[in-house]
XYZ file of C-alpha atoms in Angstrom:
732
model
C 21.546 -10.979 94.264
C 21.871 -14.250 92.534
C 18.265 -13.994 91.289
C 18.995 -10.508 89.748
C 22.044 -11.870 87.994
C 20.105 -14.756 86.413
C 17.399 -12.275 85.265
C 19.878 -9.991 83.663
C 21.671 -12.866 81.927
C 18.284 -14.140 80.664
C 17.324 -10.767 79.347
C 20.594 -10.318 77.700
C 20.241 -13.869 76.022
C 16.892 -13.080 74.781
C 17.937 -9.736 73.159
C 20.937 -11.648 71.438
C 18.491 -14.296 70.190
C 16.207 -11.572 68.649
C 19.100 -9.773 67.054
C 20.470 -13.099 65.670
C 16.956 -14.068 64.272
C 16.486 -10.596 62.719
C 19.987 -10.848 61.220
C 19.391 -14.226 59.651
C 15.829 -13.298 58.366
C 15.795 -13.880 54.578
C 16.277 -10.608 52.608
C 13.344 -11.428 50.435
C 11.039 -10.228 53.378
C 12.268 -6.599 52.726
C 10.941 -5.687 49.381
C 12.869 -3.159 47.112
C 10.797 -0.147 46.295
C 8.930 0.696 43.035
C 10.044 3.768 40.925
C 7.872 5.862 38.600
C 8.738 8.976 36.254
C 5.933 11.483 36.908
C 7.214 14.122 34.610
C 9.712 14.162 31.796
C 9.803 16.295 28.618
C 10.385 14.845 25.121
C 12.755 17.536 24.479
C 15.048 19.650 26.723
C 16.965 22.864 25.924
C 19.370 25.208 27.532
C 17.211 25.610 30.601
C 18.175 22.318 32.071
C 17.078 18.738 32.343
C 14.193 18.498 34.910
C 12.594 15.213 35.871
C 10.183 14.622 38.649
C 10.237 11.153 40.127
C 8.178 9.197 42.601
C 8.704 5.935 44.613
C 6.778 3.582 46.758
C 8.173 1.431 49.506
C 6.457 -0.717 52.141
C 8.661 0.154 55.012
C 10.669 3.306 54.118
C 8.638 6.765 54.016
C 8.498 8.291 50.646
C 10.375 11.402 51.714
C 13.265 9.272 52.868
C 13.784 7.507 49.411
C 16.598 8.360 47.424
C 17.240 7.834 43.665
C 20.106 6.563 41.676
C 20.119 7.529 37.989
C 22.030 6.497 34.850
C 22.011 8.344 31.407
C 22.905 6.565 28.207
C 23.444 8.100 24.806
C 21.080 6.338 22.374
C 22.876 4.547 19.626
C 21.633 5.797 16.233
C 24.638 4.770 14.032
C 23.472 1.912 11.834
C 27.092 1.392 10.635
C 28.254 0.398 14.067
C 28.552 -3.316 14.783
C 26.912 -2.953 18.171
C 23.496 -1.486 18.837
C 24.213 -0.938 22.746
C 23.700 2.465 24.157
C 26.675 4.439 25.535
C 26.917 4.998 29.238
C 27.014 9.028 29.568
C 26.365 9.977 33.221
C 25.428 8.548 36.400
C 24.598 9.856 39.912
C 22.223 9.906 42.839
C 19.620 12.342 44.132
C 18.074 12.816 47.588
C 15.216 14.733 46.119
C 12.385 13.348 43.922
C 12.998 16.394 41.607
C 16.008 15.683 39.578
C 17.654 18.752 37.958
C 20.899 18.634 35.868
C 22.411 21.566 34.031
C 22.117 21.211 30.357
C 25.793 22.260 29.875
C 26.617 18.715 31.176
C 25.021 17.310 28.124
C 25.569 17.382 24.414
C 22.890 17.376 21.728
C 21.363 13.897 20.938
C 18.882 11.426 22.294
C 19.226 9.915 25.687
C 17.954 6.908 27.702
C 17.507 7.586 31.476
C 17.159 4.650 33.998
C 16.216 5.646 37.525
C 15.840 3.436 40.553
C 14.524 4.274 44.039
C 16.540 3.269 47.100
C 14.991 2.609 50.515
C 16.555 2.927 54.072
C 17.953 -0.610 53.864
C 20.130 0.183 50.664
C 17.759 -1.882 48.544
C 17.303 -0.532 44.923
C 14.413 -1.074 42.605
C 15.353 -3.987 40.421
C 13.324 -2.828 37.475
C 14.357 0.913 37.173
C 11.868 3.395 35.550
C 12.963 4.174 31.953
C 12.428 7.034 29.666
C 13.832 8.797 26.603
C 14.181 12.396 25.718
C 16.240 14.518 23.180
C 18.430 17.394 24.118
C 18.504 20.364 21.645
C 20.776 23.277 22.691
C 20.745 25.128 19.457
C 18.676 28.255 19.520
C 16.433 29.379 16.523
C 17.679 32.021 14.179
C 16.628 35.620 14.747
C 13.140 36.050 13.319
C 12.696 38.569 10.445
C 9.955 41.030 11.262
C 7.703 42.371 8.434
C 4.742 44.721 8.953
C 2.092 46.842 7.212
C -0.060 49.709 8.246
C -3.439 49.142 6.917
C -6.472 51.387 7.892
C -4.774 52.379 11.143
C -3.779 48.739 12.200
C -0.213 47.448 12.266
C -0.185 43.851 10.917
C 2.980 42.127 11.989
C 4.336 38.895 10.591
C 7.531 36.874 11.842
C 9.401 34.537 9.589
C 12.427 32.146 10.087
C 14.512 30.365 7.389
C 13.605 27.088 9.140
C 10.022 27.186 10.635
C 9.881 23.519 11.395
C 11.199 23.629 15.041
C 9.695 27.089 15.811
C 7.133 26.766 18.791
C 6.150 30.516 19.191
C 7.411 33.960 19.647
C 7.922 36.365 22.594
C 7.337 40.069 21.942
C 7.677 43.236 23.613
C 5.572 46.099 22.352
C 6.480 49.552 23.431
C 5.242 53.137 22.595
C 5.425 56.433 24.317
C 2.747 55.637 26.928
C 2.893 51.890 27.751
C 4.907 48.706 27.263
C 3.291 45.123 26.891
C 4.808 41.723 26.609
C 3.098 38.982 24.618
C 3.746 35.328 24.023
C 2.101 33.512 21.162
C 2.347 30.265 18.957
C 1.214 32.236 15.958
C 3.564 33.966 13.473
C 1.118 36.853 12.874
C -0.077 39.784 15.308
C -2.296 42.842 14.865
C -2.675 45.855 17.165
C -4.510 49.236 16.672
C -1.948 52.075 16.126
C -2.198 55.673 17.313
C -1.399 57.921 14.565
C 1.519 60.322 15.483
C 3.282 57.918 17.740
C 6.284 55.674 17.753
C 6.301 51.812 18.316
C 9.289 49.695 19.299
C 8.835 46.030 18.559
C 11.396 43.459 20.119
C 10.728 39.843 19.163
C 12.344 36.389 20.072
C 11.718 32.913 18.547
C 11.813 29.957 20.804
C 11.782 26.377 19.696
C 10.107 23.294 21.176
C 12.965 22.734 23.573
C 12.555 26.205 25.026
C 15.714 27.758 23.444
C 15.219 31.301 22.617
C 16.898 33.171 19.708
C 18.504 36.472 19.783
C 16.311 39.468 19.894
C 15.340 41.419 16.818
C 13.940 45.088 17.167
C 12.295 47.454 14.684
C 10.890 50.883 15.214
C 7.597 51.742 13.605
C 6.957 55.437 13.030
C 3.363 56.272 12.845
C 3.793 59.988 12.253
C 4.029 59.419 8.511
C 0.954 59.398 6.236
C 1.939 57.500 3.029
C -0.041 57.342 -0.267
C -2.278 54.363 -0.933
C -0.478 51.224 -2.011
C -1.521 48.813 -4.768
C -1.573 45.210 -3.204
C -1.710 43.028 -6.243
C 0.521 42.862 -9.251
C -1.030 44.086 -12.437
C -0.897 41.606 -15.482
C 1.664 41.915 -18.289
C -0.392 40.087 -20.768
C -4.213 39.729 -21.513
C -5.730 37.205 -23.624
C -8.949 36.913 -25.785
C -11.013 35.579 -22.878
C -9.967 38.318 -20.399
C -12.664 40.688 -19.414
C -11.354 42.017 -15.943
C -8.182 43.142 -14.419
C -8.165 42.598 -10.684
C -7.209 45.665 -8.561
C -6.513 45.404 -4.842
C -5.376 48.456 -2.690
C -5.060 49.805 0.897
C -3.905 52.850 2.747
C -1.945 53.145 6.019
C -4.636 55.480 7.711
C -7.677 55.596 5.275
C -10.354 53.088 5.115
C -10.893 51.231 1.687
C -13.941 53.415 1.008
C -12.095 56.610 1.624
C -9.679 55.833 -1.284
C -10.616 57.301 -4.736
C -9.417 55.239 -7.816
C -9.158 56.583 -11.301
C -8.073 54.476 -14.289
C -7.496 54.970 -18.018
C -6.600 52.385 -20.704
C -4.920 53.722 -23.759
C -5.859 57.263 -22.785
C -9.576 56.258 -22.329
C -11.321 56.298 -18.897
C -11.926 52.740 -17.764
C -14.807 51.466 -15.761
C -14.314 50.114 -12.265
C -16.182 47.910 -9.899
C -15.535 46.539 -6.329
C -13.178 43.927 -7.759
C -11.234 45.733 -10.328
C -11.182 47.130 -14.034
C -13.518 46.018 -16.639
C -11.739 45.563 -20.059
C -12.895 44.377 -23.549
C -9.937 43.018 -25.225
C -11.991 41.970 -28.271
C -12.183 45.680 -29.304
C -8.499 46.148 -28.963
C -5.550 45.312 -31.441
C -2.889 42.921 -30.603
C 0.241 44.740 -29.186
C 1.165 46.867 -26.261
C -1.390 48.936 -24.419
C -0.964 51.325 -21.410
C -2.834 51.316 -18.156
C -2.572 54.286 -15.906
C -4.010 54.178 -12.125
C -4.295 57.075 -9.735
C -4.967 56.298 -6.041
C -5.772 59.156 -3.713
C -6.498 58.880 0.007
C -8.616 61.204 2.197
C -5.520 63.437 3.029
C -4.899 63.894 -0.864
C -1.889 61.776 -0.728
C -1.608 60.342 -4.366
C -0.090 57.101 -5.807
C 0.282 56.909 -9.647
C 1.013 53.788 -11.413
C 1.654 53.100 -15.160
C 1.697 49.488 -16.578
C 2.215 48.284 -20.053
C 0.062 45.324 -21.042
C 0.489 43.301 -24.019
C -2.723 42.074 -25.711
C -2.344 38.688 -27.284
C -5.502 37.282 -29.014
C -3.809 34.240 -30.838
C -4.070 30.824 -29.138
C -1.052 28.610 -28.876
C -0.465 25.355 -30.809
C -2.239 22.247 -30.009
C -0.421 19.619 -28.084
C 0.399 16.378 -30.034
C 1.980 12.760 -29.721
C -0.236 12.303 -26.741
C 0.278 8.814 -24.866
C -1.074 7.104 -21.995
C 0.614 4.549 -19.613
C -0.627 2.518 -16.796
C 1.662 3.026 -13.774
C -0.091 0.561 -11.438
C -1.246 3.214 -8.820
C -2.276 5.492 -11.416
C -1.913 6.731 -15.017
C 0.759 8.724 -16.754
C -0.155 10.942 -19.550
C 2.498 12.623 -21.717
C 2.625 14.854 -24.981
C 4.711 17.016 -27.152
C 4.188 20.701 -27.918
C 5.750 23.724 -29.625
C 6.258 25.299 -26.207
C 6.412 28.778 -25.800
C 7.732 30.936 -22.897
C 5.672 30.734 -19.727
C 3.264 28.203 -21.456
C 1.195 25.705 -19.240
C -0.916 22.707 -20.175
C -4.412 21.671 -18.986
C -5.251 18.098 -18.720
C -9.050 16.981 -19.061
C -10.687 13.660 -18.733
C -14.001 12.429 -19.960
C -16.080 9.288 -20.545
C -18.645 11.097 -22.738
C -17.802 14.351 -24.307
C -20.863 16.171 -22.422
C -19.164 15.523 -19.058
C -15.516 16.717 -19.364
C -13.445 17.309 -16.194
C -10.353 19.452 -15.653
C -7.984 17.240 -13.698
C -4.911 19.686 -13.490
C -2.534 22.391 -14.883
C 1.181 21.618 -15.273
C 4.139 23.358 -16.812
C 5.805 20.155 -18.023
C 4.810 17.677 -20.671
C 3.621 14.967 -18.403
C 0.896 14.509 -15.779
C 0.152 11.703 -13.493
C -3.298 11.052 -12.024
C -5.051 8.210 -10.157
C -8.329 9.084 -11.816
C -9.364 6.694 -14.677
C -11.422 8.076 -17.692
C -11.807 6.378 -21.080
C -10.423 9.519 -22.764
C -7.898 12.246 -21.980
C -7.226 15.466 -23.874
C -4.673 18.197 -23.377
C -4.731 21.878 -24.231
C -1.965 24.473 -24.199
C -2.302 27.845 -22.362
C -0.125 30.738 -23.184
C 1.127 33.456 -21.010
C -1.838 35.713 -21.885
C -4.316 32.898 -20.780
C -5.307 31.831 -24.407
C -6.049 28.220 -24.323
C -5.606 26.058 -27.552
C -8.144 23.592 -28.918
C -7.800 20.173 -27.402
C -5.427 17.580 -28.589
C -6.582 14.376 -30.257
C -8.262 12.271 -27.493
C -6.077 9.623 -25.820
C -8.042 6.318 -25.594
C -7.181 4.267 -22.481
C -8.650 1.120 -24.157
C -7.790 -0.844 -27.297
C -9.450 0.917 -30.201
C -10.857 -2.363 -31.508
C -13.292 -2.373 -28.568
C -16.266 -0.256 -27.676
C -16.090 0.724 -24.044
C -19.201 0.073 -21.822
C -20.304 3.351 -20.197
C -22.611 1.707 -17.633
C -22.603 -1.346 -15.402
C -25.580 -2.800 -17.127
C -24.792 -5.718 -19.469
C -26.627 -7.382 -22.195
C -25.691 -9.660 -25.084
C -22.234 -8.641 -26.433
C -22.928 -8.111 -30.237
C -19.786 -6.064 -30.939
C -16.294 -5.991 -29.696
C -16.645 -4.568 -26.121
C -14.396 -3.650 -23.385
C -15.257 -3.759 -19.725
C -13.338 -0.994 -17.646
C -12.646 -0.551 -14.113
C -14.547 2.683 -14.461
C -17.915 1.292 -14.226
C -17.058 -1.817 -12.144
C -18.597 -3.857 -10.724
C -20.706 -5.460 -13.540
C -23.657 -7.466 -12.104
C -24.464 -10.490 -14.381
C -28.178 -11.045 -13.505
C -29.242 -12.841 -16.715
C -28.137 -15.037 -19.403
C -25.754 -13.151 -21.515
C -24.351 -14.393 -24.935
C -20.978 -13.315 -26.532
C -21.805 -13.915 -30.284
C -19.303 -15.851 -32.495
C -16.425 -13.699 -33.762
C -17.019 -11.043 -31.014
C -14.471 -10.007 -28.359
C -15.217 -9.077 -24.838
C -12.186 -7.472 -23.379
C -11.786 -7.250 -19.423
C -9.156 -4.905 -18.084
C -7.668 -5.040 -14.562
C -9.788 -3.878 -11.650
C -12.975 -5.255 -13.206
C -15.178 -7.248 -10.982
C -18.007 -9.498 -12.342
C -20.849 -10.432 -9.898
C -22.931 -13.420 -10.840
C -26.412 -13.750 -9.192
C -28.441 -16.980 -9.252
C -29.866 -16.014 -12.641
C -26.598 -14.876 -14.218
C -24.481 -16.856 -16.658
C -22.195 -16.202 -19.752
C -22.303 -18.199 -22.817
C -19.026 -17.608 -24.966
C -19.183 -18.261 -28.561
C -16.727 -15.612 -29.377
C -13.829 -14.676 -27.020
C -13.183 -13.333 -23.603
C -9.688 -11.640 -23.288
C -7.873 -10.160 -20.324
C -6.393 -6.931 -21.445
C -2.716 -6.915 -20.144
C -1.298 -3.962 -18.232
C 1.280 -3.421 -15.390
C -1.477 -2.353 -12.936
C -1.357 -4.091 -9.667
C -5.154 -4.444 -9.675
C -6.924 -7.902 -10.335
C -9.781 -9.056 -12.162
C -12.468 -10.549 -9.844
C -15.150 -12.922 -10.537
C -17.622 -13.241 -7.471
C -20.465 -15.708 -7.153
C -23.270 -13.700 -5.068
C -25.472 -16.351 -4.041
C -25.591 -19.590 -2.157
C -27.375 -22.938 -2.380
C -30.237 -21.756 -0.199
C -31.441 -18.947 -2.373
C -31.388 -20.433 -5.881
C -33.926 -23.076 -7.128
C -32.721 -26.368 -8.510
C -29.555 -26.957 -10.510
C -27.816 -23.879 -11.966
C -26.157 -23.610 -15.447
C -22.342 -23.507 -15.710
C -21.402 -19.884 -14.769
C -19.358 -19.616 -17.901
C -20.159 -21.767 -20.861
C -17.343 -21.822 -23.442
C -19.415 -23.085 -26.496
C -16.880 -23.011 -29.242
C -15.352 -19.907 -28.138
C -12.329 -19.106 -25.933
C -11.557 -17.616 -22.542
C -8.123 -16.028 -21.739
C -8.109 -15.255 -18.140
C -5.046 -13.634 -16.548
C -4.154 -12.238 -13.130
C -7.753 -12.847 -11.860
C -9.435 -14.067 -8.623
C -12.473 -16.220 -8.367
C -14.559 -16.195 -5.201
C -17.166 -18.992 -5.046
C -19.751 -19.327 -2.442
C -19.621 -23.088 -2.234
C -22.651 -23.332 -4.531
C -22.887 -26.749 -6.238
C -22.149 -25.590 -9.858
C -19.472 -25.525 -12.586
C -17.382 -22.505 -13.044
C -16.294 -23.210 -16.611
C -18.061 -25.741 -18.955
C -16.075 -26.191 -22.313
C -17.549 -27.866 -25.161
C -17.670 -27.943 -29.142
C -13.856 -27.459 -29.343
C -13.722 -24.434 -26.982
C -10.593 -23.174 -25.282
C -9.755 -22.003 -21.824
C -6.372 -20.487 -20.870
C -5.623 -19.047 -17.512
C -2.531 -17.540 -15.995
C -1.856 -16.328 -12.520
C -5.374 -16.840 -11.306
C -6.681 -18.051 -7.923
C -10.029 -19.950 -7.491
C -11.418 -20.302 -3.858
C -14.755 -22.085 -2.861
C -16.057 -23.404 -6.057
C -17.510 -26.791 -6.357
C -16.484 -27.794 -9.921
C -13.718 -25.599 -11.819
C -13.787 -27.262 -15.118
C -16.251 -29.572 -17.050
C -14.512 -30.524 -20.255
C -17.394 -31.826 -22.384
C -15.544 -31.600 -25.488
C -12.559 -29.028 -25.209
C -9.698 -28.363 -27.651
C -7.211 -26.683 -25.199
C -7.107 -26.097 -21.397
C -4.100 -24.404 -19.835
C -3.510 -23.423 -16.203
C -0.313 -21.712 -15.407
C 1.018 -20.441 -12.084
C -2.332 -20.458 -10.453
C -3.885 -21.512 -7.163
C -7.138 -23.638 -6.967
C -9.150 -24.528 -3.884
C -12.333 -26.378 -4.815
C -14.160 -29.643 -4.572
C -13.428 -31.020 -7.957
C -10.907 -29.424 -10.263
C -11.620 -31.031 -13.598
C -14.143 -33.556 -14.768
C -15.696 -34.561 -18.100
C -15.754 -36.790 -21.219
C -12.943 -35.414 -23.712
C -10.198 -33.028 -23.873
C -7.756 -32.781 -26.783
C -4.889 -30.831 -24.795
C -4.648 -30.166 -21.059
C -1.816 -28.523 -19.525
C -0.968 -27.570 -15.891
C 2.216 -25.625 -15.004
C 3.608 -24.159 -11.874
C 0.092 -24.483 -10.141
C -1.142 -25.566 -6.739
C -4.350 -27.332 -6.196
C -6.179 -28.271 -2.869
C -9.251 -30.399 -3.683
C -11.313 -33.265 -2.771
C -10.937 -34.846 -6.239
C -8.380 -33.562 -8.783
C -9.067 -34.830 -12.401
C -11.534 -37.205 -13.701
C -11.721 -36.960 -17.552
C -12.438 -40.009 -19.718
C -10.234 -39.095 -22.619
C -7.452 -36.664 -22.783
C -5.190 -36.906 -25.901
C -2.270 -35.046 -24.211
C -2.201 -34.325 -20.570
C 0.830 -32.430 -19.090
C 1.579 -31.571 -15.540
C 4.773 -29.688 -14.753
C 6.215 -28.161 -11.416
C 2.831 -28.381 -9.619
C 1.227 -29.656 -6.464
C -2.106 -31.513 -6.307
C -3.374 -32.046 -2.781
C -6.668 -34.131 -2.865
C -8.602 -35.919 -0.072
C -9.882 -38.422 -2.424
C -8.472 -39.110 -5.967
C -5.791 -36.806 -7.383
C -6.033 -38.208 -10.897
C -8.387 -40.774 -12.388
C -7.302 -41.266 -15.941
C -9.592 -43.249 -18.326
C -9.903 -44.189 -21.941
C -7.318 -43.129 -24.542
C -5.391 -40.847 -22.306
C -1.683 -39.979 -22.647
C -0.122 -38.025 -19.733
C 3.412 -36.707 -18.926
C 4.206 -35.428 -15.444
C 7.488 -33.742 -14.332
C 8.820 -32.182 -10.980
C 5.488 -32.288 -9.088
C 3.951 -33.490 -5.748
C 0.823 -35.488 -5.965
C -1.055 -36.609 -2.881
C -4.520 -38.197 -2.153
C -6.442 -41.124 -0.585
C -6.093 -42.960 -3.860
C -3.741 -40.701 -5.561
C -3.496 -42.135 -9.184
C -6.035 -44.419 -10.813
C -4.940 -45.243 -14.265
C -7.421 -47.318 -16.387
C -7.330 -49.127 -19.552
C -5.650 -47.884 -22.775
C -3.941 -44.856 -20.840
C -0.231 -44.453 -21.036
C 1.599 -42.247 -18.497
C 5.170 -41.109 -18.189
C 6.057 -39.694 -14.586
C 9.556 -38.155 -13.900
C 10.858 -36.564 -10.676
C 7.526 -36.679 -8.837
C 6.682 -37.426 -5.314
C 3.394 -39.535 -4.675
C 1.763 -39.802 -1.363
C -1.384 -41.738 -0.469
C -3.522 -42.330 2.699
C -4.699 -45.599 0.839
C -3.396 -46.629 -2.491
C -0.899 -44.554 -4.172
C -0.806 -45.748 -7.875
C -3.432 -48.376 -9.336
C -2.520 -49.622 -12.702
C -5.562 -51.366 -14.423
C -6.386 -53.036 -17.767
C -4.110 -52.472 -20.891
C -2.478 -49.328 -19.341
C 1.149 -48.291 -19.291
C 3.068 -46.510 -16.604
C 6.771 -45.357 -16.904
C 8.509 -44.166 -13.653
C 11.863 -42.359 -13.391
C 13.258 -40.600 -10.339
C 9.764 -41.035 -8.421
C 9.219 -41.452 -4.762
C 5.997 -43.450 -3.759
C 4.640 -43.710 -0.229
C 1.257 -45.161 0.829
C -0.612 -46.304 3.836
C -1.842 -49.336 1.975
C -0.395 -50.118 -1.489
C 2.385 -48.119 -3.136
C 1.725 -49.556 -6.614
C -0.761 -52.155 -7.775
C -0.175 -53.713 -11.393
C -3.160 -55.414 -12.903
C -2.639 -58.599 -15.017
C -2.669 -56.817 -18.361
C -1.093 -53.594 -17.269
C 2.645 -52.775 -17.919
C 5.096 -50.972 -15.420
C 8.538 -49.827 -16.050
C 10.302 -48.141 -12.990
C 13.873 -46.730 -13.116
C 15.736 -45.063 -10.362
C 12.808 -44.797 -8.227
C 11.765 -45.521 -4.524
C 8.752 -47.069 -2.862
C 8.615 -46.684 0.888
C 6.763 -46.753 4.145
C 3.805 -48.614 2.764
C 1.967 -51.640 3.937
C 2.546 -53.294 0.457
C 5.173 -51.560 -1.765
C 4.398 -53.633 -4.845
C 1.298 -55.723 -5.556
C 1.857 -57.183 -8.814
C -0.314 -59.599 -10.888
C 1.838 -59.250 -13.974
C 5.397 -60.438 -13.608
C 6.471 -59.067 -16.912
C 7.301 -55.672 -15.545
C 10.644 -53.971 -15.640
C 12.758 -52.480 -12.888
C 16.115 -50.734 -12.998
C 17.831 -49.452 -9.930
C 14.727 -49.641 -8.044
C 14.519 -49.402 -4.142
C 11.889 -50.730 -1.790
C 12.480 -49.516 1.731
C 10.530 -49.473 5.086
C 7.618 -51.360 3.860
C 5.703 -54.246 5.596
C 5.556 -56.280 2.435
C 7.927 -55.087 -0.289
C 6.669 -57.241 -3.082
C 3.339 -59.154 -3.013
C 2.081 -61.401 -5.735
C 3.808 -62.475 -8.876
C 7.506 -62.114 -8.976
C 10.412 -62.324 -11.518
C 14.035 -63.282 -10.596
C 15.317 -61.059 -13.150
C 14.348 -58.081 -11.190
C 17.212 -58.538 -8.688
C 19.604 -58.669 -11.759
C 18.436 -55.426 -12.878
C 18.968 -53.545 -9.542
C 15.852 -54.232 -7.492
C 16.973 -53.621 -3.964
C 15.164 -54.296 -0.632
C 16.136 -52.215 2.525
C 14.540 -52.614 5.942
C 11.390 -54.133 4.928
C 9.633 -56.545 7.120
C 8.946 -59.101 4.394
C 10.683 -58.611 0.929
C 8.775 -60.900 -1.218
C 5.465 -62.847 -0.766
C 3.311 -64.829 -3.094
C-alpha cells in the first residue's frame, strides 16, 4: 500500500512538472500565423463587400483559424494637417470568406488590415493589407436608339456619362420568344421578323456592379416606311465641287432594291454608287434646287427638296502671318477678313515642289511640332473655295540662305543651319569666307570626323530662340583611328564665333577645340564642354568671353597672346587651367576653377582681376615677371603651393582665404605683395617671403606650421598682422 502511494505521488509530481515546464516555455516557440488576401475587388458596389482570405499556421489547422479585420477611410484631403487614415469599422470572422453589407459603408476609398488568429489567441503581427473603393451610385438610365435597316434592328445605348459604364444587360422579347443578353458593347444588332412586335428592356451597369433603372421601348415591325436619306445634303457648293454624296437605306428593302431619281434645276442628274455628279462650272452663282425621289420595292416613296447655293468666288487671302518658337513646337498666327463658317488650312514646305498640309482650323492660330523652312495659310469658305496661299512665313532670318541638305561645303554666302536637316557631318576642311555669316539655330548638331574642320574667317552666330533644344558639337573619332596630329577643330582666323546654349562632346582626342589667331574673337554663353583635350589655344586673339558655362577638359586655355579674356559665372574641372603668356586684360568673376595641376600660370605683361571665385589646384597660382594681379573675395586651395609670386610681378589681395599643403604664398625677391583683410591658414608654411618690403593690413595667419618664413619686417605687426594657433609664428 505504501509503495502504491509513493508511485501515485511520483506520477502527480511528474505531471505537475510537465505542466510547469509547458507554462514556462517562451512564447516565441509558438509562432503567430501568416495572413493573405486571396480575392479582393478594386471597386465594390451595392452587392456587398466580399473578400476571400487565407491563413497559414504551424500548429492550428487552417479551418480553425479566425480573422480579425479593421477598415480605415483613406484620407484624401490635402488641406487637413494630418494624413492619417480614419478608423471606420472593425470586427472578426470565423470564416475565410468575409462578407459585409454595402449599406454599412459610404462611398470613398478604404484601407483594410486583416490578421489571422490561431487557437492560442496569437494574431498575425504583420496583417495583410489592401485598398478598395466603394461606389454605391448606380448609372443613369440608358437612352435606347434604334434603326431598322434591310430587316435588321440596329440598337445603340447612350449615357450622359460613359466613363464608368462597364456594360449593358438586355432582355429581348417578341411574340414567340424571350432572350437575355449581357454585353460590354453599346451596340447590338438582331434579325427582325416583319409583322412582329419587339420589346427591349435595357439596364446599364458600372464597374462596381451597380445597375441602373430599366429602360424599355417597343419596336413595331408591322410598319413599312419609305426609304431614308442617311447623310445631310450640302447647303453650299464651290468651284471645285463635282460630286454630292448621297447615302440612303430602307427598313426592309435592300440597298439595290431602292430606286433613286434626281433633278438639279429641273434637269435630270446623273447618279453613281456614291452619289450625284455635278458640274458647277456650268452654273451661275446663286441658289439652285436639288430634288430627290427614293422608292423602295413596295412603292413607298420619299421625296426630298434641298436648296443649294453655288459660290464660285474664293475668299480673301490671310495676311500678317507670324511665326513663334514655343520650345516644344511652333505657333503660327495670322489675320484674315473672316467670313461666316470660314476655316483655314496651314501648309509647310522646304521646297515649293514638296508642300504638306499640316492641318485645318477655325481660329487664326495653329500650333505644330513639325518644323519647316516656310509656312503658308489659305482661307476656305463655307462653299469649300480655297484662297491663294498667304505670303510665306520664313522660320529663319531672311539674311541667311537655309541649307536644304546635311552635306556642307565652303560657306560662300550667308547661310543658316536648321534643325530640319540636322545632324550635319563635317568630314572635310570647310572654310567660312571673310564677311560671310553662318547661323546655327537650336537643335542643330555638328558631327566632326577625323578629316573634318572649320576655318572661320567670317562669323559663326547662334540664332537665339526660346526653344529648350541645344546646339551640339560632337567629335566622332578617337585617337586610335586618326593619323598623326589633327588640326584644331574650329580655327578662328580673324573671324568670330558666338556660341550660345550649346553642348560639346569630345572623345578625349588630343586636339584643340578652338584656335584663335589674327585678332579673332570667341564668345560663349551657357555652353558645356566635356571630354576635350584643349578647349582654347589663343595664338593671337582679340576677345575671349565665357559666361555661365561648364568645362571638363585637360587644358582650358593655352597660347601666346590675348587682348581681352573674361570668365563669368562658370565652372571648370581641368588638369591645367590657363597658361597664356600675355593677356592684356584678364577677368574672372563668380567662377570655380578646379585643377589637378596648375589653375592659373600667368606670364609676360598680364593684367588680371579676380572676384568672388574659388580656385584650387596642386600649384594654384603661378604669377611670373611683369604680371599684375588683383584678387578680391576669392578662396584659394592647393595640394602643394597656393600662390607663387616671381620676378617683377605684383599681387594685391583683399578678403582672400589661402590654404595649402605646402606654401600658402611665396614672394620672390623682386616681387611685391599687398594683402588686406585676408587669411592664410592650415599650411606648412603660410608666407615664404624673400622681399620684406611687402604690405599687410588686418592680415591673419592661423593653423600653420610656420606662419612666416624668410625675411620679416617689424612694421607688419603694427599694421595688424595677427598670428593665431601657429606652431611657429616667425622663422628666418
